[in-house]
Amino acid sequence: MSECVTGYIDHIIFRNEDNGYTVMVLKGVKDEDELTCVGTFPVITQGASIEAEGSFIQHPVYGKQFQAVRLTEKMPEDAMAMERYLGSGAIKGIGAALAGRIVRHFGADTLRIVEEEPERLAEIKGISEKKAHEIAIQIAEKSEMRKVMMFLQKYGISLNLGAKIYQKYGDSVYSVLQENPYRLADDISGVGFKIADEIAYRIGIHTDSDYRIKSGLAYTLLQAGGEGHVYLPREELFRRAEQLLGVDASYMEKHLVDLSMERKIIQKEENGQVFVYPAQYYYLELNTARMLRELDIDCPEDEHIVERRISQIQKETGTVLDEMQKKAVKEAAGHGLLVLTGGPGTGKTTTINAIIRFFESEGAELRLAAPTGRAAKRMTEATGYEAQTIHRMLELTGMPEDDREGQPVHFERNAENPLEADVIIIDEMSMVDIHLMHSLLMAVTAGTRLILVGDENQLPSVGPGNVLRDIIRSGQFPVVELTKIFRQASESDIVVNAHKINRGEQVEINNKSRDFFFLKRYDADIIIRVVIALIQEKLPKYVEAKPFEIQVLTPMRKGLLGVERLNQILQRYLNPPDPSKKEKEIGQGLFREGDKVMQIRNNYQLEWEVRGRYGIPVDKGVGVFNGDTGIIRTINEFAELAEVEFEDGRYAQYTFKQLDELELAYAVTIHKSQGSEYPAVIIPILSGPRMLMNRNLLYTAVTRARKCVTVVGSEETFREMINNEKQQRRYSSLDKRIQEAE
């Protein structure tokens, strides 16, 4: 049987701001000195008078409690209640002493004065007219927000999301939700189509609503972007949207026309097929193609002088360049744009070094960059020339005011403030998506030479587009492909086997190699035991590395050998619980001091610093990116902060709410390992979807290792992956836009 209690909130013991679950102490309750009340409440204020509906329960540890199912906040009914409310800290700028003066001055009339004549608060010493006005606004806003949050709670909207919605729409939230809740997906970060659709369902909006179908089509294209696609063929868009919406595709044609008229999508017809682009992606490709064309200008150089300089470079460095490497230097000298591509061991680094020396001898100013901190560090070590991440070179300063996903980040270097360089060399181009390529080209002026280096057989970028492959496929720019495996590299079975895999040739797995091993195991738990033994005992001495530097690479996130399960098990063995190590539960797992972690999405505003001696900051900046890995150094429960030291020496602090941007990284997917290099990699393989378990994926995994590759698992699956050259089709069209550009 439901009961009611009335009282005031003396203090809050615990509150989860995500779901509103609260444990608080009520006073002034009839027949109770104080009463513990628990429940889920959208908005709560210490000092507030409330009426709670629910039932008394006996908690096995905490004793008698009132479990509230409904709570109504009542405005203070007398002077004492008003003083308590105002002095609780609920109203910014009013403390207990000032609250006492207000109530003593106005007595029983305080509530009416605050609500109807707040300007009279200026009669109190210490309150100016401006402050009185601010107090009035706060009280009105709190009252309105309380009503809105109660309204939103009826539709299952969480507190954090409710606060964002209120901040965006204010009291017009009622009309927005009743007319078109799908606006939330467009306007508010963190609200996708599915959340908006759930709200719409609860409100009673029909499944064939125009708003719903248009929003569902836009959402389907956005999801495709998350898979790397720049567009979808119309039939595939309709098929995917049909599955999402449960609405026949025949309803969708007119909505596609509406979205075109609203300029949210671009439809392009080619060879009788219609391709549908989110407008932003279409123009990113179009403008990228135009800018690439503008950079591709002839830079005539005297052939004899170039030959003489190449000879001089070989003499000075003691290296001998083959014909294709010499060709690369000549093409770099004679063109504004060059693509240099090739697999492992084909001499890309030697060629880059020769190109750097060539332009240095001309007194040119060079800039080197790569997509990730790890790749930039490797580039620096290989060339002896400082390389930066592309984001850092472009001087990232954070997100624009509208931080919706898909919006370009704000770079200080752009068309108005271009990079000051004569030659720019970008490595690991296979990782660069269409957003980053567009931003880079915006900051490069015609006349600057741009040299793009990468291996087109690596997996494509995580973000949308297929930039390197499309530039090569367009056939419009100078491309030098290095294919010869040099003697030193040919002694490495990692390099030899990587090229075999890429050509679809089977690899010999007799374990006579010094750097490529295959341990046949056919049970997932046994495979994991072998992986742990390799990391803890076998490999560290063999490759002269710490256990944390040895990386497990797996094809999948889910499953018996997926990232999620592997990380939980590896954490137990590689960083076990210890009284000296603090922990923080997050989602279904936990983080512990000393854990190896990876950033899983771009955060353009997270601040970091590099520390010198005695921990003194010597460099600062913003931006931590998808794929950056590091170690959790400290967890501070009191400050609710965790500090991560990233591999390139940057330290960044995460609030506990930001920890969902990190995940354990003892094992990572092969996709996430792009652009990275590890002393040793372990690849557990058993089974998986045919579309995923392919040659391209295996080639990428093997080429991540510097000293040793160990495959643990099924020989049959390994051989099937080499034979399987089917990749998931990635819809991109930069090559076509380049061919069309004049």
XYZ file of C-alpha atoms in Angstrom:
742
model
C 0.000 0.000 0.000
C 1.339 3.409 -1.070
C 2.082 6.003 1.627
C 3.005 9.699 1.598
C 5.609 11.510 3.662
C 6.424 15.220 3.763
C 9.609 16.850 4.977
C 12.661 18.692 3.775
C 15.938 17.401 2.302
C 18.548 17.858 5.007
C 21.382 16.410 2.952
C 22.099 14.112 -0.010
C 24.175 11.004 0.788
C 24.559 9.756 -2.805
C 23.377 10.778 -6.244
C 24.002 9.267 -9.699
C 23.720 12.194 -12.097
C 23.280 9.893 -15.107
C 20.095 8.166 -13.965
C 18.995 10.309 -10.986
C 19.176 7.539 -8.382
C 19.455 9.339 -5.021
C 19.909 8.445 -1.358
C 19.009 11.382 0.896
C 18.062 12.223 4.465
C 14.666 13.841 5.128
C 13.894 15.837 8.251
C 10.622 17.232 9.501
C 8.838 13.958 8.712
C 6.021 13.171 11.129
C 7.090 10.752 13.895
C 10.658 10.536 12.549
C 13.827 12.337 13.738
C 15.273 11.747 10.316
C 14.382 9.367 7.517
C 16.536 7.899 4.726
C 14.712 8.186 1.415
C 15.801 6.416 -1.804
C 14.519 6.700 -5.358
C 15.116 8.052 -8.851
C 14.400 11.774 -9.157
C 15.038 14.081 -12.141
C 15.909 17.239 -10.192
C 16.684 17.502 -6.502
C 17.747 20.405 -4.295
C 19.174 20.212 -0.797
C 16.968 22.197 1.573
C 13.846 21.763 -0.584
C 10.495 20.819 0.928
C 9.078 17.686 -0.676
C 6.164 15.294 -0.664
C 7.189 11.718 -1.484
C 4.907 8.833 -2.391
C 6.079 5.243 -1.896
C 6.513 2.674 0.851
C 8.642 1.919 3.914
C 11.145 -0.906 3.521
C 13.657 -2.581 5.855
C 17.123 -2.597 4.288
C 19.278 -5.520 5.572
C 22.248 -3.207 6.225
C 20.892 0.346 6.504
C 17.644 -0.375 8.327
C 14.387 1.511 7.841
C 14.119 3.484 4.566
C 11.390 5.120 2.515
C 11.423 3.965 -1.108
C 9.865 6.770 -3.131
C 8.247 6.156 -6.500
C 7.066 9.733 -6.970
C 8.323 12.993 -5.551
C 6.840 16.467 -5.696
C 8.843 19.499 -4.687
C 6.791 22.038 -2.774
C 7.666 25.675 -2.493
C 8.509 26.584 1.124
C 5.347 27.208 3.104
C 6.757 29.197 6.026
C 9.675 31.485 6.862
C 11.790 28.693 8.335
C 11.354 26.485 5.247
C 12.164 29.458 3.000
C 15.361 30.223 4.924
C 16.381 26.596 4.706
C 15.723 26.523 0.934
C 17.524 29.784 0.149
C 20.475 28.920 2.410
C 20.993 25.430 0.974
C 23.144 26.654 -1.925
C 20.320 26.064 -4.400
C 20.497 29.716 -5.495
C 23.949 30.854 -6.565
C 25.114 33.862 -4.567
C 22.969 33.176 -1.479
C 24.492 31.439 1.540
C 23.001 30.640 4.957
C 23.787 34.078 6.466
C 22.252 36.042 3.592
C 19.207 33.738 3.547
C 18.703 34.501 7.248
C 18.791 38.283 6.598
C 16.260 37.963 3.733
C 13.786 35.973 5.828
C 14.204 38.224 8.905
C 13.478 41.258 6.733
C 10.428 39.938 4.848
C 9.152 37.327 7.332
C 6.180 35.254 6.200
C 5.965 37.319 2.998
C 9.389 36.099 1.763
C 8.027 33.536 -0.733
C 5.698 36.045 -2.407
C 8.447 38.683 -2.561
C 10.909 36.243 -4.174
C 8.358 35.130 -6.780
C 6.452 38.346 -7.508
C 8.665 41.297 -6.458
C 12.243 39.992 -6.565
C 13.579 43.530 -7.163
C 12.748 44.225 -3.480
C 15.561 41.839 -2.474
C 17.797 44.853 -3.085
C 16.460 46.238 0.211
C 18.741 43.712 1.938
C 22.263 44.800 2.728
C 24.646 42.886 0.455
C 22.175 42.495 -2.446
C 22.460 44.967 -5.321
C 19.686 45.504 -7.876
C 21.726 43.478 -10.382
C 22.104 40.618 -7.907
C 18.387 40.731 -7.071
C 17.624 40.424 -10.777
C 20.013 37.448 -11.138
C 18.409 35.682 -8.147
C 14.952 36.167 -9.681
C 16.079 34.677 -12.992
C 17.617 31.673 -11.248
C 14.477 30.939 -9.261
C 12.291 31.208 -12.380
C 14.671 29.001 -14.394
C 14.850 26.359 -11.673
C 11.095 26.244 -11.463
C 10.749 25.921 -15.256
C 13.562 23.393 -15.523
C 11.972 21.279 -12.797
C 8.723 21.156 -14.779
C 10.550 20.305 -18.038
C 12.625 17.556 -16.411
C 9.472 16.001 -14.919
C 7.871 16.165 -18.380
C 10.894 14.580 -20.093
C 11.156 11.851 -17.470
C 7.731 10.580 -18.595
C 9.366 9.693 -21.934
C 12.295 7.851 -20.405
C 14.801 10.656 -21.055
C 17.842 10.544 -18.750
C 18.795 13.514 -16.588
C 21.955 14.399 -18.481
C 20.135 14.255 -21.797
C 17.184 16.167 -20.328
C 19.536 18.960 -19.232
C 20.972 19.197 -22.787
C 17.465 19.288 -24.264
C 16.351 22.012 -21.851
C 19.494 24.033 -22.543
C 18.793 23.882 -26.291
C 15.045 24.513 -26.399
C 14.055 26.028 -23.050
C 10.306 25.982 -22.503
C 9.663 25.453 -26.243
C 10.683 21.812 -25.606
C 6.998 20.857 -25.329
C 6.150 21.944 -28.890
C 9.395 20.456 -30.313
C 8.652 17.032 -28.836
C 4.993 17.040 -29.783
C 5.595 18.205 -33.382
C 8.944 16.658 -34.381
C 11.064 14.847 -31.767
C 13.435 13.852 -34.594
C 14.811 17.393 -34.435
C 16.699 16.226 -31.348
C 18.861 13.955 -33.536
C 19.885 16.964 -35.674
C 20.273 19.522 -32.912
C 21.732 17.776 -29.872
C 25.027 15.947 -29.518
C 24.451 12.529 -27.982
C 20.947 12.102 -29.407
C 20.903 9.749 -32.357
C 17.952 8.623 -34.419
C 17.267 5.657 -32.138
C 16.832 7.781 -29.003
C 14.652 10.263 -30.919
C 12.638 7.360 -32.360
C 12.055 5.886 -28.910
C 10.815 9.262 -27.631
C 8.585 9.626 -30.716
C 7.123 6.162 -30.093
C 6.288 7.045 -26.482
C 4.723 10.301 -27.564
C 2.596 8.407 -30.094
C 4.032 9.579 -33.428
C 3.144 7.206 -36.306
C 5.821 4.944 -37.804
C 5.163 6.366 -41.291
C 5.492 9.985 -40.144
C 7.311 12.196 -42.686
C 9.669 13.421 -39.970
C 10.511 9.845 -38.968
C 11.274 8.625 -42.486
C 13.440 11.649 -43.340
C 15.329 11.375 -40.071
C 15.754 7.620 -40.574
C 17.212 8.104 -44.066
C 19.653 10.742 -42.785
C 20.601 8.469 -39.870
C 21.207 5.524 -42.225
C 23.649 7.637 -44.261
C 25.369 8.790 -41.060
C 25.759 5.167 -39.912
C 27.231 4.292 -43.302
C 29.781 7.073 -42.779
C 30.765 5.334 -39.551
C 31.543 2.240 -41.654
C 33.770 4.335 -43.937
C 31.285 4.987 -46.750
C 31.017 8.419 -48.373
C 27.743 7.511 -50.114
C 25.309 4.626 -50.547
C 23.657 3.396 -53.752
C 19.995 4.365 -53.483
C 18.788 0.738 -53.439
C 21.141 -0.088 -50.573
C 20.090 3.054 -48.692
C 16.437 2.036 -49.045
C 17.212 -1.559 -48.000
C 19.057 -0.446 -44.859
C 16.439 2.208 -44.014
C 13.649 -0.352 -44.522
C 15.274 -2.598 -41.893
C 15.695 0.349 -39.522
C 12.241 1.889 -39.920
C 10.062 -1.132 -40.649
C 8.539 0.960 -43.461
C 8.292 -0.102 -47.110
C 10.859 1.510 -49.440
C 8.038 2.815 -51.684
C 7.344 5.475 -48.993
C 10.903 6.790 -49.120
C 11.304 8.219 -52.621
C 9.473 11.487 -51.950
C 11.361 11.963 -48.687
C 14.654 11.617 -50.532
C 13.490 14.429 -52.837
C 12.616 16.540 -49.766
C 16.072 15.950 -48.272
C 17.623 16.984 -51.609
C 15.559 20.186 -51.662
C 16.651 20.894 -48.074
C 20.251 20.399 -49.338
C 20.920 17.723 -46.743
C 21.787 15.124 -49.377
C 23.186 15.071 -52.915
C 21.955 12.508 -55.449
C 24.328 11.696 -58.291
C 23.390 9.470 -61.227
C 26.097 7.424 -62.930
C 25.596 4.621 -65.465
C 21.921 4.315 -64.580
C 22.598 4.039 -60.834
C 21.753 6.717 -58.271
C 24.257 7.349 -55.473
C 23.117 9.223 -52.364
C 25.627 11.328 -50.409
C 25.262 13.301 -47.198
C 25.824 16.808 -48.627
C 28.851 17.390 -46.422
C 30.687 14.289 -47.684
C 29.962 15.083 -51.338
C 31.452 18.555 -51.060
C 34.416 17.279 -49.025
C 35.317 14.964 -51.922
C 34.583 17.609 -54.546
C 36.750 20.277 -52.891
C 39.510 17.776 -52.050
C 39.684 16.799 -55.730
C 39.851 20.463 -56.808
C 42.635 21.270 -54.325
C 44.663 18.190 -55.334
C 44.424 19.308 -58.950
C 45.578 22.805 -58.018
C 48.681 21.408 -56.294
C 49.606 19.188 -59.242
C 51.731 21.662 -61.167
C 54.885 20.968 -63.142
C 58.095 22.193 -61.498
C 60.710 21.884 -64.274
C 64.166 20.914 -63.017
C 67.322 20.439 -65.114
C 67.614 16.652 -65.446
C 71.426 16.653 -65.272
C 71.418 18.747 -62.083
C 68.882 16.379 -60.475
C 71.002 13.345 -61.451
C 74.115 15.008 -60.022
C 72.363 15.750 -56.718
C 71.080 12.167 -56.419
C 74.627 10.881 -56.942
C 75.892 13.284 -54.302
C 73.213 12.104 -51.817
C 74.169 8.458 -52.386
C 77.827 9.306 -51.850
C 77.158 11.281 -48.638
C 74.828 8.689 -47.096
C 76.507 5.536 -48.363
C 73.210 4.262 -49.784
C 72.500 2.963 -53.279
C 69.099 3.851 -54.676
C 67.471 1.557 -57.210
C 65.822 2.924 -60.351
C 62.360 3.308 -58.809
C 63.766 5.127 -55.775
C 65.679 7.506 -58.056
C 62.501 7.988 -60.078
C 60.666 8.966 -56.879
C 63.252 11.681 -56.122
C 63.007 12.984 -59.718
C 59.192 13.001 -59.664
C 59.214 14.823 -56.307
C 61.547 17.439 -57.796
C 59.506 17.864 -60.972
C 55.913 17.876 -59.690
C 53.803 19.628 -57.091
C 52.209 16.339 -56.022
C 53.682 12.837 -55.709
C 52.344 9.563 -54.324
C 54.994 7.107 -53.075
C 53.630 3.660 -52.288
C 54.991 0.199 -51.502
C 54.862 -2.641 -49.007
C 57.220 -3.380 -46.094
C 60.939 -3.688 -46.860
C 60.701 -1.923 -50.244
C 62.747 1.090 -49.162
C 60.103 3.779 -48.598
C 62.065 5.231 -45.649
C 65.340 5.304 -47.635
C 63.483 7.073 -50.458
C 61.907 9.620 -48.091
C 65.356 10.342 -46.634
C 66.763 10.874 -50.126
C 63.888 13.249 -50.986
C 64.469 15.174 -47.731
C 68.208 15.540 -48.487
C 67.464 16.602 -52.057
C 65.218 19.473 -50.980
C 67.450 20.399 -48.040
C 70.297 20.932 -50.526
C 68.027 23.473 -52.247
C 67.454 25.282 -48.953
C 63.784 24.303 -48.938
C 61.702 24.384 -45.755
C 60.243 20.937 -45.033
C 57.409 19.702 -42.808
C 56.869 16.015 -41.988
C 53.666 14.583 -40.527
C 51.666 11.392 -39.987
C 48.099 10.703 -38.809
C 48.997 9.353 -35.328
C 51.511 10.202 -32.614
C 53.004 6.720 -32.857
C 53.474 6.990 -36.645
C 54.946 10.503 -36.309
C 57.403 9.275 -33.680
C 58.474 6.433 -35.950
C 58.899 8.862 -38.842
C 61.123 11.080 -36.670
C 63.290 8.105 -35.669
C 63.597 6.915 -39.284
C 64.453 10.286 -40.832
C 66.138 12.192 -38.009
C 63.807 15.042 -38.966
C 61.053 16.171 -36.592
C 57.646 14.843 -37.603
C 54.308 15.834 -36.047
C 50.792 14.515 -36.150
C 48.771 16.116 -38.941
C 46.438 17.602 -36.316
C 49.336 19.218 -34.522
C 50.941 20.514 -37.699
C 47.622 22.147 -38.584
C 47.515 23.650 -35.051
C 44.314 22.178 -33.734
C 42.609 24.473 -31.245
C 39.422 22.538 -30.495
C 35.992 22.126 -31.906
C 33.800 24.888 -33.341
C 30.814 26.034 -31.283
C 28.635 23.390 -32.865
C 30.430 20.224 -31.822
C 28.115 17.811 -33.614
C 29.808 14.693 -34.927
C 30.938 15.117 -38.508
C 31.592 18.845 -38.260
C 35.126 19.825 -39.240
C 37.486 20.553 -36.381
C 38.942 23.995 -35.999
C 42.510 24.276 -37.226
C 44.503 27.494 -36.961
C 46.216 26.555 -40.222
C 43.777 26.929 -43.101
C 43.274 28.855 -46.359
C 43.653 32.208 -44.553
C 46.686 31.063 -42.546
C 48.437 28.375 -44.644
C 51.401 26.245 -43.638
C 54.726 27.889 -44.244
C 56.651 25.168 -46.062
C 58.126 24.414 -49.458
C 57.751 20.640 -49.130
C 55.267 18.650 -46.990
C 55.677 14.875 -46.609
C 52.801 12.859 -45.132
C 53.416 9.221 -44.112
C 50.874 6.430 -43.406
C 48.417 7.948 -45.871
C 46.188 4.851 -45.826
C 44.944 6.075 -42.411
C 43.912 9.536 -43.608
C 40.153 9.972 -44.061
C 38.361 12.527 -46.221
C 37.813 14.990 -43.322
C 41.507 15.163 -42.435
C 42.647 15.250 -46.077
C 40.355 18.186 -46.785
C 41.628 20.074 -43.723
C 45.239 19.405 -44.736
C 44.759 20.615 -48.301
C 43.015 23.779 -47.070
C 46.318 24.737 -45.417
C 48.598 23.921 -48.382
C 49.115 26.635 -51.007
C 49.743 25.967 -54.697
C 53.497 25.932 -55.223
C 54.115 23.843 -52.096
C 55.180 20.319 -52.984
C 53.041 17.633 -51.324
C 54.421 14.089 -51.083
C 51.986 11.394 -49.923
C 53.516 8.137 -48.688
C 51.679 4.948 -47.805
C 50.819 1.339 -48.520
C 47.534 1.085 -50.396
C 47.170 -2.569 -49.408
C 46.745 -1.646 -45.737
C 43.228 -1.398 -44.336
C 41.540 1.896 -45.242
C 40.997 4.716 -42.745
C 38.640 4.319 -39.786
C 36.834 7.494 -40.887
C 34.926 7.878 -44.181
C 36.671 7.756 -47.537
C 39.388 5.779 -49.265
C 41.736 8.670 -49.888
C 45.089 7.084 -50.790
C 43.595 4.337 -52.926
C 41.270 6.769 -54.745
C 44.109 9.215 -55.493
C 46.140 6.343 -56.999
C 43.088 4.897 -58.804
C 42.264 8.245 -60.420
C 45.363 7.910 -62.634
C 45.792 11.704 -62.675
C 48.926 12.169 -60.550
C 52.517 10.874 -60.542
C 52.637 7.589 -58.566
C 55.842 5.680 -57.831
C 55.314 2.150 -56.514
C 58.297 0.465 -54.855
C 58.163 -3.317 -55.289
C 61.738 -4.580 -54.818
C 62.361 -6.119 -51.376
C 65.859 -5.118 -50.264
C 68.394 -7.695 -49.090
C 68.236 -6.848 -45.380
C 64.432 -6.883 -45.438
C 64.383 -10.137 -47.410
C 66.086 -11.833 -44.456
C 62.985 -11.109 -42.367
C 60.178 -13.629 -42.679
C 57.799 -10.933 -41.448
C 58.492 -8.943 -44.639
C 58.657 -11.974 -46.950
C 55.455 -13.501 -45.551
C 53.615 -10.152 -45.617
C 54.307 -9.898 -49.365
C 53.277 -13.530 -49.865
C 50.004 -12.892 -48.032
C 49.410 -9.761 -50.118
C 49.925 -11.762 -53.330
C 47.648 -14.559 -52.091
C 50.508 -17.075 -51.730
C 50.518 -19.536 -48.859
C 53.056 -19.079 -46.047
C 55.311 -21.881 -44.810
C 54.633 -22.432 -41.115
C 57.277 -24.913 -40.024
C 58.493 -22.649 -37.156
C 62.059 -22.645 -38.483
C 61.847 -18.873 -38.816
C 63.483 -16.461 -36.375
C 60.683 -13.885 -36.470
C 57.465 -15.579 -37.725
C 55.907 -18.346 -35.619
C 52.654 -20.307 -35.810
C 51.345 -22.147 -32.744
C 48.454 -24.426 -33.722
C 45.698 -24.448 -31.117
C 41.973 -25.079 -31.636
C 40.305 -24.094 -28.358
C 39.732 -20.433 -27.427
C 40.664 -20.799 -23.744
C 43.851 -22.705 -24.591
C 44.745 -20.009 -27.148
C 44.334 -17.348 -24.437
C 46.571 -19.309 -22.028
C 49.257 -19.465 -24.731
C 48.902 -15.717 -25.403
C 49.399 -14.942 -21.683
C 52.485 -17.189 -21.489
C 53.969 -15.507 -24.575
C 53.480 -12.011 -23.125
C 54.629 -12.829 -19.603
C 57.458 -15.280 -20.212
C 58.531 -15.990 -23.772
C 58.565 -12.828 -25.868
C 59.872 -9.969 -23.645
C 63.446 -11.325 -23.552
C 63.281 -12.539 -27.151
C 62.416 -9.117 -28.588
C 63.992 -7.058 -25.761
C 60.715 -5.375 -24.832
C 58.444 -4.965 -21.822
C 55.283 -7.116 -21.659
C 53.127 -3.997 -22.202
C 54.938 -3.282 -25.490
C 53.867 -6.650 -26.924
C 50.522 -6.184 -28.657
C 47.701 -8.681 -29.111
C 45.863 -7.996 -32.396
C 42.537 -9.676 -33.035
C 40.085 -9.417 -35.943
C 36.942 -8.871 -33.855
C 35.474 -6.991 -30.908
C 33.007 -9.694 -29.843
C 33.337 -13.422 -29.384
C 35.613 -15.808 -27.500
C 38.739 -14.178 -28.966
C 37.296 -10.690 -29.328
C 38.823 -7.549 -27.843
C 36.242 -7.254 -25.058
C 36.790 -10.735 -23.597
C 40.551 -10.780 -24.176
C 41.058 -7.455 -22.387
C 39.180 -8.526 -19.277
C 41.255 -11.716 -19.037
C 44.598 -10.093 -19.907
C 44.003 -7.317 -17.355
C 43.693 -9.960 -14.608
C 47.065 -11.480 -15.504
C 49.090 -8.462 -16.684
C 47.859 -5.884 -14.154
C 46.205 -7.838 -11.313
C 44.409 -6.210 -8.361
C 46.764 -4.784 -5.755
C 45.988 -2.825 -2.557
C 48.401 -0.125 -3.731
C 46.547 0.363 -7.033
C 43.361 2.427 -7.115
C 40.469 1.304 -9.316
C 37.400 2.842 -10.908
C 34.417 0.824 -12.126
C 33.225 1.924 -15.545
C 30.343 0.281 -17.422
C 30.701 -3.489 -17.251
C 34.384 -3.430 -16.289
C 36.933 -1.356 -14.430
C 40.111 0.635 -14.883
C 43.085 0.178 -12.578
C 46.212 2.238 -12.112
C 48.817 0.739 -14.435
C 46.288 -0.368 -17.073
C 47.139 -0.088 -20.756
C 44.361 1.934 -22.437
C 43.385 3.327 -25.826
C 41.420 6.455 -26.740
C 38.456 5.260 -28.823
C 37.201 8.523 -30.299
C 38.628 11.893 -31.220
C 38.482 14.443 -28.403
C 39.572 17.745 -29.869
C 39.305 19.662 -26.614
C 41.076 17.414 -24.100
C 44.122 19.249 -22.786
C 47.522 17.567 -22.459
C 51.029 18.502 -21.381
C 54.531 17.151 -21.841
C 56.607 17.208 -18.654
C 60.315 17.766 -18.242
C 62.488 17.276 -15.172
C 60.714 17.398 -11.811
C 57.351 17.141 -13.620
C 57.496 20.727 -14.892
C 55.366 21.188 -18.080
C 57.518 21.978 -21.129
C 54.772 21.800 -23.761
C 50.973 22.014 -23.809
C 48.219 21.460 -26.316
C 44.754 20.048 -26.965
C 43.475 16.964 -28.729
C 43.703 13.234 -28.017
C 42.750 11.007 -30.914
C 41.148 7.696 -31.763
C 43.885 5.038 -31.469
C 46.233 6.902 -29.080
C 47.461 4.474 -26.401
C 48.912 5.013 -22.952
C 49.021 3.901 -19.313
C 46.714 5.014 -16.485
C 49.163 6.516 -13.985
C 46.789 7.783 -11.285
C 43.136 7.499 -10.276
C 41.948 10.164 -7.835
C 38.574 9.257 -6.299
C 38.316 12.552 -4.393
C 38.913 14.787 -7.443
C 37.173 12.222 -9.727
C 40.100 12.339 -12.164
C 42.303 9.768 -13.892
C 45.620 10.684 -15.486
C 46.934 8.883 -18.562
C 50.486 9.034 -19.856
C 50.447 8.504 -23.622
C 53.268 6.834 -25.527
C 54.600 10.089 -26.936
C 55.064 11.516 -23.416
C 51.850 13.530 -23.230
C 49.868 13.490 -19.974
C 46.101 14.053 -20.076
C 43.554 14.163 -17.254
C 40.130 12.574 -17.682
C 37.139 13.293 -15.488
C 35.372 10.094 -14.460
C 32.567 11.012 -16.889
C 35.117 11.068 -19.741
C 36.425 7.577 -19.018
C 33.975 6.124 -21.541
C 36.378 7.557 -24.156
C 38.971 4.973 -23.077
C 39.066 1.202 -23.259
C 41.590 -1.412 -22.188
C 44.249 -1.980 -24.858
C 46.055 -5.206 -23.930
C 44.295 -6.467 -27.056
C 43.115 -4.192 -29.890
C 41.362 -4.861 -33.172
C 43.586 -5.028 -36.227
C 41.682 -2.013 -37.588
C 42.703 0.037 -34.537
C 46.372 -0.928 -34.974
C 46.700 0.947 -38.278
C 49.789 3.124 -38.481
C 51.279 1.531 -35.368
C 54.370 -0.611 -35.032
C 55.139 -2.913 -32.102
C 58.265 -4.924 -31.155
C 56.111 -8.069 -31.325
C 52.516 -8.881 -32.176
C 50.443 -11.913 -31.231
C 47.505 -12.721 -33.523
C 44.908 -15.157 -32.065
C 42.795 -16.653 -34.886
C 40.032 -19.248 -34.664
C 37.023 -18.342 -36.799
C 34.938 -15.351 -37.811
C 32.717 -13.782 -40.501
C 34.122 -14.424 -43.990
C 33.745 -10.771 -45.014
C 35.991 -9.758 -42.099
C 38.493 -12.635 -42.099
C 40.299 -11.634 -45.262
C 43.764 -11.202 -46.767
C 43.805 -7.422 -46.310
C 43.191 -7.760 -42.555
C 45.885 -10.419 -42.098
C 48.406 -8.398 -44.134
C 47.780 -5.314 -41.964
C 48.228 -7.346 -38.743
C 51.505 -8.955 -39.847
C 53.016 -5.648 -41.017
C 52.496 -4.088 -37.560
C 55.386 -6.161 -36.106
C 58.971 -4.962 -36.037
C 60.778 -8.008 -34.605
C 58.376 -10.921 -34.227
C 54.937 -12.200 -35.310
C 53.283 -15.113 -33.496
C 49.995 -16.466 -34.815
C 48.138 -18.668 -32.325
C 45.174 -20.674 -33.513
C 43.691 -22.465 -36.491
C 45.940 -23.140 -39.489
C 42.844 -23.698 -41.637
C 41.425 -20.239 -40.801
C 44.842 -18.649 -41.412
C 45.064 -20.224 -44.874
C 41.450 -19.301 -45.673
C 42.218 -15.668 -44.829
C 45.131 -15.651 -47.303
C 42.838 -17.066 -50.012
C 39.996 -14.679 -49.220
C 40.568 -11.411 -51.075
C 36.991 -10.251 -50.610
C 36.845 -7.018 -48.685
C 33.800 -5.188 -47.546
C 33.052 -2.756 -50.359
C 33.760 0.830 -49.306
C 31.702 3.389 -51.216
C 33.896 6.370 -52.053
C 34.316 8.441 -55.206
C 37.264 10.795 -54.775
C 38.829 9.183 -57.861
C 35.796 10.168 -59.971
C 35.738 13.712 -58.550
C 39.474 14.037 -59.413
C 38.842 12.825 -62.967
C 36.005 15.338 -63.362
C 38.003 18.253 -61.927
C 39.673 20.561 -64.438
